[in-house]
Coordinates of C-alpha atoms and ligand atoms in Angstrom, one line a residue:
Chain L
M540 CA -129.5 162.2 46.4
K541 CA -133.3 161.9 46.1
K542 CA -135.3 164.9 47.4
I543 CA -137.9 164.3 50.1
K544 CA -141.4 165.8 50.1
I545 CA -142.3 167.3 53.5
D546 CA -145.6 168.7 54.7
F547 CA -145.9 170.4 58.1
I548 CA -147.3 173.3 60.1
L549 CA -144.8 176.0 61.0
N550 CA -146.0 178.8 63.4
G551 CA -149.6 178.1 62.3
V552 CA -148.8 178.1 58.5
K553 CA -148.9 175.1 56.3
I554 CA -145.5 174.4 54.6
T555 CA -145.0 172.1 51.7
D556 CA -141.5 171.6 50.2
E557 CA -139.1 169.2 48.6
V558 CA -135.7 169.1 50.3
P559 CA -132.6 167.0 50.5
A560 CA -132.8 164.6 53.5
N561 CA -129.4 165.5 54.9
I562 CA -130.2 168.9 56.3
T563 CA -131.5 169.5 59.9
L564 CA -134.5 171.5 60.9
S565 CA -132.3 174.3 62.3
E566 CA -130.5 174.6 58.9
Y567 CA -133.9 174.5 57.1
L568 CA -135.3 177.3 59.3
R569 CA -132.3 179.5 59.1
D570 CA -130.9 178.9 55.6
Y571 CA -134.0 178.1 53.6
L572 CA -136.7 180.1 55.3
K573 CA -134.4 182.8 56.7
L574 CA -136.1 182.4 60.1
T575 CA -132.9 183.3 62.0
G576 CA -134.5 183.7 65.5
T577 CA -133.6 180.0 66.1
K578 CA -129.9 180.0 67.0
E579 CA -127.4 177.2 66.4
G580 CA -124.6 176.9 68.9
C581 CA -123.1 173.5 69.3
S582 CA -125.1 171.6 66.5
K583 CA -124.9 168.5 68.7
G584 CA -127.8 168.7 71.2
E585 CA -125.7 170.1 74.0
C586 CA -126.6 173.8 74.2
G587 CA -130.4 174.1 73.5
A588 CA -129.9 177.4 71.6
C589 CA -131.9 175.7 68.7
T590 CA -134.8 174.6 70.9
V591 CA -138.2 174.5 69.1
I592 CA -141.6 173.2 70.2
I593 CA -143.1 170.3 68.3
D594 CA -146.5 168.9 69.2
D595 CA -146.2 170.4 72.8
K596 CA -142.7 169.1 73.5
I597 CA -139.3 170.8 73.2
F598 CA -136.6 169.5 70.9
D599 CA -133.2 170.5 69.7
S600 CA -133.8 171.4 66.0
C601 CA -130.1 170.7 65.2
L602 CA -130.8 167.0 66.0
I603 CA -133.9 166.7 63.7
L604 CA -133.4 165.6 60.1
I605 CA -135.8 167.6 57.9
P606 CA -137.7 164.5 56.7
E607 CA -138.6 163.8 60.4
V608 CA -140.8 166.9 60.6
D609 CA -143.3 165.6 58.0
G610 CA -146.8 165.9 59.5
K611 CA -145.6 167.8 62.6
D612 CA -146.8 171.1 64.2
I613 CA -143.8 173.2 64.9
T614 CA -143.5 176.5 66.8
T615 CA -140.3 178.6 66.7
I616 CA -139.4 181.8 68.5
E617 CA -141.0 183.7 65.6
G618 CA -144.3 182.0 66.3
I619 CA -144.8 182.4 70.0
S620 CA -146.2 185.9 69.9
K621 CA -148.3 187.5 67.2
D622 CA -148.1 191.2 67.8
D623 CA -146.7 192.0 71.3
L624 CA -144.2 190.2 73.3
T625 CA -145.5 187.5 75.7
P626 CA -145.7 188.2 79.5
L627 CA -142.7 185.8 79.8
Q628 CA -140.6 187.8 77.3
N629 CA -141.6 191.1 79.1
S630 CA -140.6 189.7 82.4
L631 CA -137.2 188.5 81.1
I632 CA -136.6 192.0 79.7
E633 CA -137.6 193.6 83.0
E634 CA -135.3 191.4 85.0
G635 CA -132.4 192.0 82.5
A636 CA -132.2 188.3 82.2
F637 CA -129.9 188.1 79.2
Q638 CA -126.5 189.6 78.3
C639 CA -125.3 188.6 74.8
G640 CA -128.7 187.0 74.2
F641 CA -127.6 184.0 72.2
C642 CA -129.3 181.6 74.5
A643 CA -132.5 183.7 74.7
S644 CA -134.6 182.1 71.9
G645 CA -134.0 178.6 73.2
M646 CA -134.6 179.7 76.8
V647 CA -137.9 181.4 75.8
M648 CA -139.0 178.2 74.0
S649 CA -138.3 175.9 76.9
L650 CA -139.9 178.3 79.4
T651 CA -142.9 178.9 77.2
N652 CA -143.4 175.2 76.9
L653 CA -143.1 174.8 80.7
L654 CA -145.7 177.6 81.4
S655 CA -148.1 176.2 78.9
K656 CA -148.3 173.0 80.9
N657 CA -147.8 174.4 84.4
E658 CA -148.8 177.9 85.3
K659 CA -147.2 177.8 88.7
P660 CA -144.0 175.8 88.5
S661 CA -141.7 175.2 91.5
L662 CA -138.1 176.5 91.5
E663 CA -137.1 172.9 90.8
E664 CA -139.4 172.6 87.8
I665 CA -138.1 175.9 86.4
R666 CA -134.5 174.8 86.7
E667 CA -135.3 171.4 85.3
S668 CA -137.1 172.9 82.3
I669 CA -134.0 174.9 81.2
S670 CA -131.5 172.2 82.1
G671 CA -131.0 171.5 78.4
N672 CA -130.3 175.2 77.7
L673 CA -126.8 176.6 78.3
C674 CA -126.1 180.2 79.1
R675 CA -122.5 181.3 79.0
C676 CA -123.2 184.8 80.4
T677 CA -125.7 185.1 83.2
G678 CA -125.4 182.2 85.6
Y679 CA -129.2 181.6 85.1
K680 CA -130.3 183.5 88.2
K681 CA -132.0 186.4 86.5
I682 CA -133.6 184.1 84.0
I683 CA -135.1 182.0 86.8
D684 CA -136.0 185.2 88.8
A685 CA -138.0 186.5 85.8
V686 CA -140.1 183.3 85.7
I687 CA -140.7 183.4 89.5
K688 CA -141.7 187.0 89.3
L689 CA -144.1 186.3 86.4
T690 CA -145.7 183.3 87.9
K691 CA -146.2 184.9 91.3
A692 CA -148.0 187.7 89.4
I693 CA -150.2 185.1 87.8
I694 CA -151.5 183.7 91.1
Chain Z
M1376 CA -123.8 166.5 56.6
R1377 CA -122.8 163.8 54.2
E1378 CA -125.3 162.5 51.7
F1379 CA -127.5 159.4 52.2
E1380 CA -130.8 157.9 50.9
Y1381 CA -133.7 158.2 53.4
Y1382 CA -136.5 155.7 53.7
K1383 CA -139.5 156.0 55.9
V1384 CA -141.1 152.6 56.7
K1385 CA -144.6 152.0 58.0
N1386 CA -144.3 148.5 59.6
L1387 CA -141.8 146.0 60.9
K1388 CA -142.0 143.8 57.8
E1389 CA -141.1 146.6 55.5
A1390 CA -138.2 147.6 57.8
I1391 CA -136.6 144.2 57.9
N1392 CA -137.1 143.5 54.2
L1393 CA -135.5 146.8 53.3
S1394 CA -132.6 146.1 55.7
K1395 CA -132.2 142.6 54.3
K1396 CA -131.9 144.3 50.8
F1397 CA -129.2 146.8 52.0
G1398 CA -127.3 144.3 54.2
K1399 CA -124.5 146.1 56.0
N1400 CA -125.0 149.3 54.0
K1401 CA -127.8 150.7 56.2
R1402 CA -128.7 152.2 59.6
F1403 CA -132.0 152.4 61.4
L1404 CA -133.0 155.8 62.6
A1405 CA -135.0 155.9 65.8
G1406 CA -134.7 159.1 67.8
G1407 CA -131.5 159.9 66.0
T1408 CA -129.8 161.5 69.0
D1409 CA -126.8 159.2 68.5
L1410 CA -127.1 158.7 64.8
I1411 CA -127.5 162.3 63.7
V1412 CA -124.5 163.4 65.7
R1413 CA -122.5 160.7 64.1
L1414 CA -123.7 161.6 60.7
K1415 CA -122.5 165.2 61.3
D1416 CA -119.2 164.0 62.5
N1417 CA -118.8 161.9 59.4
L1418 CA -118.6 158.6 61.4
I1419 CA -121.3 156.8 59.4
K1420 CA -120.2 154.9 56.3
E1421 CA -123.6 153.4 55.5
E1422 CA -125.5 155.1 52.7
N1423 CA -129.1 154.2 53.5
I1424 CA -131.0 155.5 56.5
I1425 CA -134.2 153.6 57.4
D1426 CA -136.5 155.7 59.6
I1427 CA -138.4 153.3 61.9
K1428 CA -140.2 156.0 63.9
N1429 CA -143.6 155.3 62.4
I1430 CA -143.7 151.6 63.2
E1431 CA -146.6 151.0 65.6
E1432 CA -145.3 147.6 66.6
L1433 CA -142.3 149.3 68.2
K1434 CA -144.3 151.7 70.4
G1435 CA -145.9 151.7 73.8
I1436 CA -145.5 150.2 77.3
K1437 CA -147.7 147.3 78.0
E1438 CA -148.5 145.0 81.0
V1439 CA -148.6 141.4 79.9
E1440 CA -149.4 139.2 83.0
D1441 CA -146.4 139.3 85.2
E1442 CA -144.3 141.1 82.6
I1443 CA -143.9 144.6 81.2
H1444 CA -143.1 145.0 77.5
I1445 CA -141.4 148.3 76.5
G1446 CA -141.4 149.0 72.8
S1447 CA -138.0 149.9 71.4
L1448 CA -139.2 153.3 70.3
V1449 CA -140.4 154.4 73.7
T1450 CA -138.6 157.6 74.6
F1451 CA -137.0 158.4 78.0
S1452 CA -139.7 161.0 78.6
E1453 CA -142.4 158.3 78.1
I1454 CA -140.6 156.0 80.5
I1455 CA -140.4 158.8 83.1
E1456 CA -144.2 159.5 82.8
S1457 CA -145.2 155.8 82.7
D1458 CA -147.4 154.8 85.7
I1459 CA -146.8 151.1 84.8
L1460 CA -143.1 151.5 85.1
K1461 CA -143.2 153.8 88.1
K1462 CA -145.1 151.0 89.9
Y1463 CA -143.5 147.9 88.5
S1464 CA -140.0 148.8 87.4
P1465 CA -138.8 152.0 89.0
L1466 CA -135.1 151.6 88.3
I1467 CA -135.5 152.2 84.6
V1468 CA -137.5 155.4 85.5
E1469 CA -134.8 156.7 87.8
A1470 CA -132.1 156.0 85.2
S1471 CA -134.1 157.7 82.4
K1472 CA -134.4 160.9 84.5
K1473 CA -130.6 161.1 84.4
V1474 CA -130.3 161.1 80.6
G1475 CA -129.1 164.2 78.8
S1476 CA -131.7 167.0 78.9
P1477 CA -135.4 167.4 78.5
Q1478 CA -134.9 167.9 74.7
I1479 CA -132.8 164.7 74.5
R1480 CA -135.2 162.7 76.6
N1481 CA -138.1 163.7 74.3
K1482 CA -136.3 162.3 71.3
G1483 CA -133.9 159.6 72.5
T1484 CA -135.4 156.0 72.7
I1485 CA -134.6 153.1 74.9
G1486 CA -134.0 150.9 71.8
G1487 CA -131.5 153.4 70.5
N1488 CA -129.7 153.5 73.8
I1489 CA -129.5 149.7 73.9
C1490 CA -128.5 149.2 70.2
N1491 CA -125.9 151.9 70.4
A1492 CA -124.3 149.6 73.0
S1493 CA -122.3 152.3 74.8
P1494 CA -120.9 151.2 78.2
A1495 CA -122.2 154.5 79.4
G1496 CA -125.8 154.0 78.2
D1497 CA -127.9 154.9 81.2
S1498 CA -130.8 152.6 80.6
I1499 CA -128.5 149.5 80.5
P1500 CA -127.5 149.0 84.2
P1501 CA -131.1 148.9 85.3
L1502 CA -131.9 146.4 82.5
F1503 CA -129.1 144.2 83.8
C1504 CA -130.5 144.3 87.3
E1505 CA -133.9 143.3 85.8
D1506 CA -132.5 140.4 83.8
A1507 CA -134.2 142.0 80.8
K1508 CA -134.9 140.0 77.7
F1509 CA -134.8 141.5 74.2
F1510 CA -137.3 140.5 71.5
L1511 CA -135.6 140.7 68.1
E1512 CA -137.0 140.2 64.6
S1513 CA -135.4 139.6 61.3
T1514 CA -136.3 138.1 57.9
N1515 CA -135.6 134.7 59.6
G1516 CA -138.2 135.2 62.2
S1517 CA -138.1 136.3 65.8
R1518 CA -135.9 135.3 68.8
I1519 CA -135.6 136.3 72.5
V1520 CA -132.1 137.0 73.8
N1521 CA -131.0 137.5 77.4
I1522 CA -129.4 140.9 78.1
E1523 CA -126.2 139.0 79.3
D1524 CA -125.8 137.6 75.8
F1525 CA -126.6 140.8 73.9
F1526 CA -123.6 143.1 74.2
K1527 CA -120.2 142.2 72.7
G1528 CA -118.2 145.4 73.3
P1529 CA -118.4 149.1 72.9
G1530 CA -120.9 149.7 70.0
K1531 CA -121.1 145.9 69.4
T1532 CA -124.1 143.7 69.8
I1533 CA -125.2 140.3 68.5
L1534 CA -127.8 141.9 66.3
K1535 CA -127.7 140.4 62.8
E1536 CA -127.6 142.6 59.7
D1537 CA -131.3 142.6 59.1
E1538 CA -132.3 142.3 62.7
I1539 CA -134.3 144.9 64.7
L1540 CA -134.9 145.3 68.4
V1541 CA -138.7 145.1 68.8
K1542 CA -139.2 145.3 72.5
I1543 CA -137.7 144.9 76.0
I1544 CA -139.3 142.4 78.4
L1545 CA -139.1 142.9 82.1
K1546 CA -140.5 141.0 85.1
K1547 CA -142.8 143.1 87.4
W1548 CA -141.3 143.9 90.8
K1549 CA -142.6 142.1 93.8
E1550 CA -143.3 143.8 97.1
N1551 CA -140.1 142.9 98.8
E1552 CA -137.9 144.3 96.1
F1553 CA -135.9 147.6 96.3
G1554 CA -133.4 149.3 94.1
F1555 CA -131.1 152.3 93.6
F1556 CA -129.4 153.8 90.6
N1557 CA -126.6 156.3 90.8
K1558 CA -124.7 158.1 88.1
L1559 CA -121.5 160.0 88.6
G1560 CA -121.0 162.7 86.0
Q1561 CA -119.2 166.1 85.8
R1562 CA -122.5 167.8 86.5
N1563 CA -126.2 167.0 86.7
A1564 CA -127.7 167.7 83.3
L1565 CA -126.1 166.8 79.9
T1566 CA -123.4 164.6 81.2
I1567 CA -122.2 161.2 80.1
A1568 CA -121.5 158.9 83.1
I1569 CA -117.9 158.7 84.4
A1570 CA -119.2 155.6 86.2
S1571 CA -122.7 154.4 87.3
S1572 CA -124.1 151.7 89.5
C1573 CA -127.4 150.0 89.9
I1574 CA -128.6 147.7 92.6
K1575 CA -131.7 145.6 93.0
I1576 CA -132.3 143.8 96.3
K1577 CA -134.8 141.3 97.4
K1578 CA -135.2 141.4 101.2
S1579 CA -136.9 139.0 103.6
D1580 CA -136.7 139.4 107.4
G1581 CA -134.0 141.9 107.1
K1582 CA -131.8 139.4 105.2
I1583 CA -130.5 139.9 101.6
E1584 CA -132.4 137.1 99.9
D1585 CA -131.2 138.1 96.4
I1586 CA -129.1 141.0 95.0
K1587 CA -128.1 142.1 91.6
I1588 CA -125.4 144.8 91.0
S1589 CA -124.5 146.3 87.7
L1590 CA -121.9 148.9 86.7
G1591 CA -121.7 151.3 83.8
S1592 CA -118.8 153.1 82.1
V1593 CA -116.2 150.9 83.9
S1594 CA -115.8 148.0 81.4
P1595 CA -116.2 147.5 77.6
T1596 CA -119.8 146.8 78.3
V1597 CA -122.1 147.3 81.3
I1598 CA -121.3 144.4 83.6
R1599 CA -122.8 142.6 86.6
A1600 CA -120.6 142.4 89.7
K1601 CA -121.5 138.8 90.5
K1602 CA -118.6 138.1 92.9
V1603 CA -119.8 141.0 95.1
E1604 CA -123.4 139.8 94.8
N1605 CA -122.4 136.4 96.0
I1606 CA -120.6 137.7 99.1
L1607 CA -123.6 139.9 100.0
R1608 CA -126.3 137.4 99.3
G1609 CA -127.6 135.9 102.6
L1610 CA -126.1 138.7 104.8
K1611 CA -128.2 140.2 107.6
E1612 CA -125.7 142.2 109.6
Y1613 CA -124.6 145.4 107.9
K1614 CA -121.4 146.9 109.4
K1615 CA -120.0 149.9 107.5
D1616 CA -116.3 148.7 107.5
E1617 CA -117.2 145.2 106.4
I1618 CA -119.5 146.4 103.7
I1619 CA -116.9 148.8 102.3
K1620 CA -114.4 146.0 102.2
I1621 CA -116.9 143.9 100.3
C1622 CA -117.5 146.7 97.9
D1623 CA -113.8 147.0 97.2
E1624 CA -114.0 143.6 95.6
V1625 CA -115.6 145.2 92.5
K1626 CA -112.1 146.1 91.4
E1627 CA -111.7 142.4 90.5
E1628 CA -114.7 142.5 88.2
I1629 CA -114.3 145.8 86.2
D1630 CA -111.8 146.8 83.6
P1631 CA -112.1 150.6 83.0
I1632 CA -110.3 152.8 80.6
T1633 CA -108.7 156.2 81.0
D1634 CA -110.5 158.9 78.9
V1635 CA -111.4 162.6 79.1
R1636 CA -114.0 161.9 81.7
G1637 CA -111.8 160.0 84.2
S1638 CA -108.8 157.8 84.7
R1639 CA -108.8 154.1 85.1
E1640 CA -107.6 154.5 88.7
Y1641 CA -110.3 157.0 89.6
R1642 CA -113.0 154.8 88.1
I1643 CA -111.8 151.8 90.1
E1644 CA -111.8 153.7 93.3
V1645 CA -115.1 155.5 92.7
S1646 CA -116.9 152.3 91.7
K1647 CA -116.4 150.9 95.2
Y1648 CA -118.1 154.0 96.7
L1649 CA -120.9 154.1 94.1
V1650 CA -121.8 150.5 95.1
F1651 CA -121.5 151.4 98.8
E1652 CA -123.7 154.5 98.4
A1653 CA -126.3 152.4 96.7
L1654 CA -126.2 149.8 99.4
N1655 CA -126.3 152.5 102.1
N1656 CA -129.6 153.7 100.6
L1657 CA -131.1 150.2 100.6
L1658 CA -129.8 148.7 103.9
N1659 CA -129.6 149.8 107.4
I1660 CA -125.8 150.1 107.6
R1661 CA -124.3 150.7 111.1
G1662 CA -121.3 152.9 112.0
Ligands
FAD2814 C1 -126.5 166.0 74.0 C2 -126.6 164.5 74.2 C3 -126.7 164.0 75.5 C4 -126.8 162.7 75.7 N1 -126.9 162.2 77.0 C5 -127.0 160.9 77.3 C6 -127.0 160.4 78.6 O1 -127.0 161.2 79.6 N2 -127.1 159.1 78.8 C7 -127.2 158.2 77.8 O2 -127.3 157.0 78.0 N3 -127.2 158.6 76.5 C8 -127.1 159.9 76.2 N4 -127.0 160.4 74.9 C9 -127.0 159.4 73.8 C10 -128.4 159.1 73.2 O3 -129.3 160.2 73.4 C11 -129.0 157.8 73.7 O4 -128.1 156.8 73.5 C12 -130.3 157.5 73.1 O5 -131.0 156.6 73.8 C13 -130.2 157.0 71.6 O6 -131.5 156.7 71.2 P1 -132.0 157.2 69.8 O7 -133.4 156.7 69.6 O8 -131.8 158.7 69.6 O9 -131.0 156.4 68.8 P2 -130.6 156.6 67.3 O10 -129.6 157.6 67.2 O11 -131.8 156.7 66.4 O12 -129.9 155.1 67.1 C14 -128.7 154.7 67.7 C15 -128.2 153.4 67.1 O13 -129.1 152.3 67.4 C16 -129.6 151.8 66.2 N5 -131.0 151.5 66.5 C17 -131.9 152.3 67.0 N6 -133.1 151.7 67.3 C18 -132.9 150.4 66.9 C19 -133.8 149.2 66.9 N7 -135.0 149.3 67.3 N8 -133.2 148.0 66.4 C20 -132.0 148.0 65.9 N9 -131.1 149.1 65.9 C21 -131.6 150.2 66.4 C22 -129.4 152.8 65.1 O14 -129.3 152.3 63.8 C23 -128.2 153.6 65.6 O15 -127.1 152.9 65.1 C24 -126.9 161.7 74.7 C25 -126.9 162.3 73.3 C26 -126.7 163.6 73.1 C27 -126.7 164.1 71.7
FES2815 S1 -127.3 174.0 68.5 FE1 -128.8 172.5 68.9 S2 -128.4 172.0 70.9 FE2 -126.8 173.3 70.5
FES2816 S1 -127.0 185.7 77.6 FE1 -125.3 185.1 76.6 S2 -125.5 182.9 76.5 FE2 -127.1 183.5 77.7

């Protein structure tokens, strides 16, 4: 199998590599780059644990073939804060929004993307933004509460 | 995931020439939300994957006189955000909102949904109500096919080996046209339809001048319920009991299967009420 040359930006850093075409972005992040903040749950686009931001939109990285990322600008959970946690992350912690935490990276990516476009989302918009992220533990309420608390503080 | 050779093509000509070369032994990759799952499940025998995502000729939503042309690579998110479609073809917008999740809608394309030819494909019932035409291109040139001639069964279409879906052609809505799409799933997000129905009505002086009804997930392909349409056309009195009786006739036109999502019997019963619910939203139905 021919290797494919890829060139893309990951968390602000330019990456150039040659890889087999039959791996996904989530596999590349976790197994090749050891960036294990991105989780893989279902591997089929159904749980959102593997959510990343590409060119301002959210995608399931388990449903992206690695050659598809050529030329893209990708942000993973490792790239959303440089030194400290973001206000969103702090608010999620304060609310005790997660239990096992497996869904947390994906949730943070979806919510970060929402807040970057919409500083004061409605309840409906918050719910919609995480409708592709499954949480098996919490029932979503505290996750949503954390966003409401944060965005009210922004006003 | 199994091994394959990957090719990224820059234009339509390159795509069809390459697919001519590989014949049956290739798959096009658009958004990949169907194809990549199937590659993972080892359901794809073809050894060559042709990535068509960079082909400009397959992109964009355009107004062309009284028509709208939707490129096959247009994603569900682009459909939902399109001012042209919101104004001139709102049913496809409503149906796109019901697809998967934000992540899936950012990647999945209308062309992939059509060519995948699932009876549960959410973009397909509205396209039946719009009498959509598909513009296809192959090494033999181009042709335009009516939606009613396109689907042959679950996963089966009339697409030739080297043929690609370029765009979908719709007629703009007129002022007296109205529509409603409803999808029944196990939950709201990330659900494949147990059954769905779509209705487009043309009204004049309170009378149903024309009506198109399509149903998804209740036959080997999405279908039009033409018998029910014929009974409803011309009607101007809408009494609940009578309308439900008419909706019951859909059972003559559908042929559902039993699967994990629902039984044949349930699908037959629920189809009637999906059509009724849609009519109830569009007509002033009395007691
Ligand atoms: C988690 C999840 C949830 C989903 N939910 C829904 C849902 O709610 N409703 C729904 O309808 N679907 C759903 N789907 C299915 C899928 O997302 C859609 O069918 C989508 O529209 C497929 O488009 P794509 O661009 O990703 O197709 P791809 O996977 O790229 O292609 C699908 C097939 O069509 C062929 N093809 C693609 N484009 C062309 C073209 N232009 N010409 C010729 N052949 C072509 C490909 O070769 C392939 O065989 C879901 C999928 C997942 C993984
Ligand atoms: S692991 Fe990608 S969506 Fe579940
Ligand atoms: S906290 Fe466990 S899955 Fe969300």
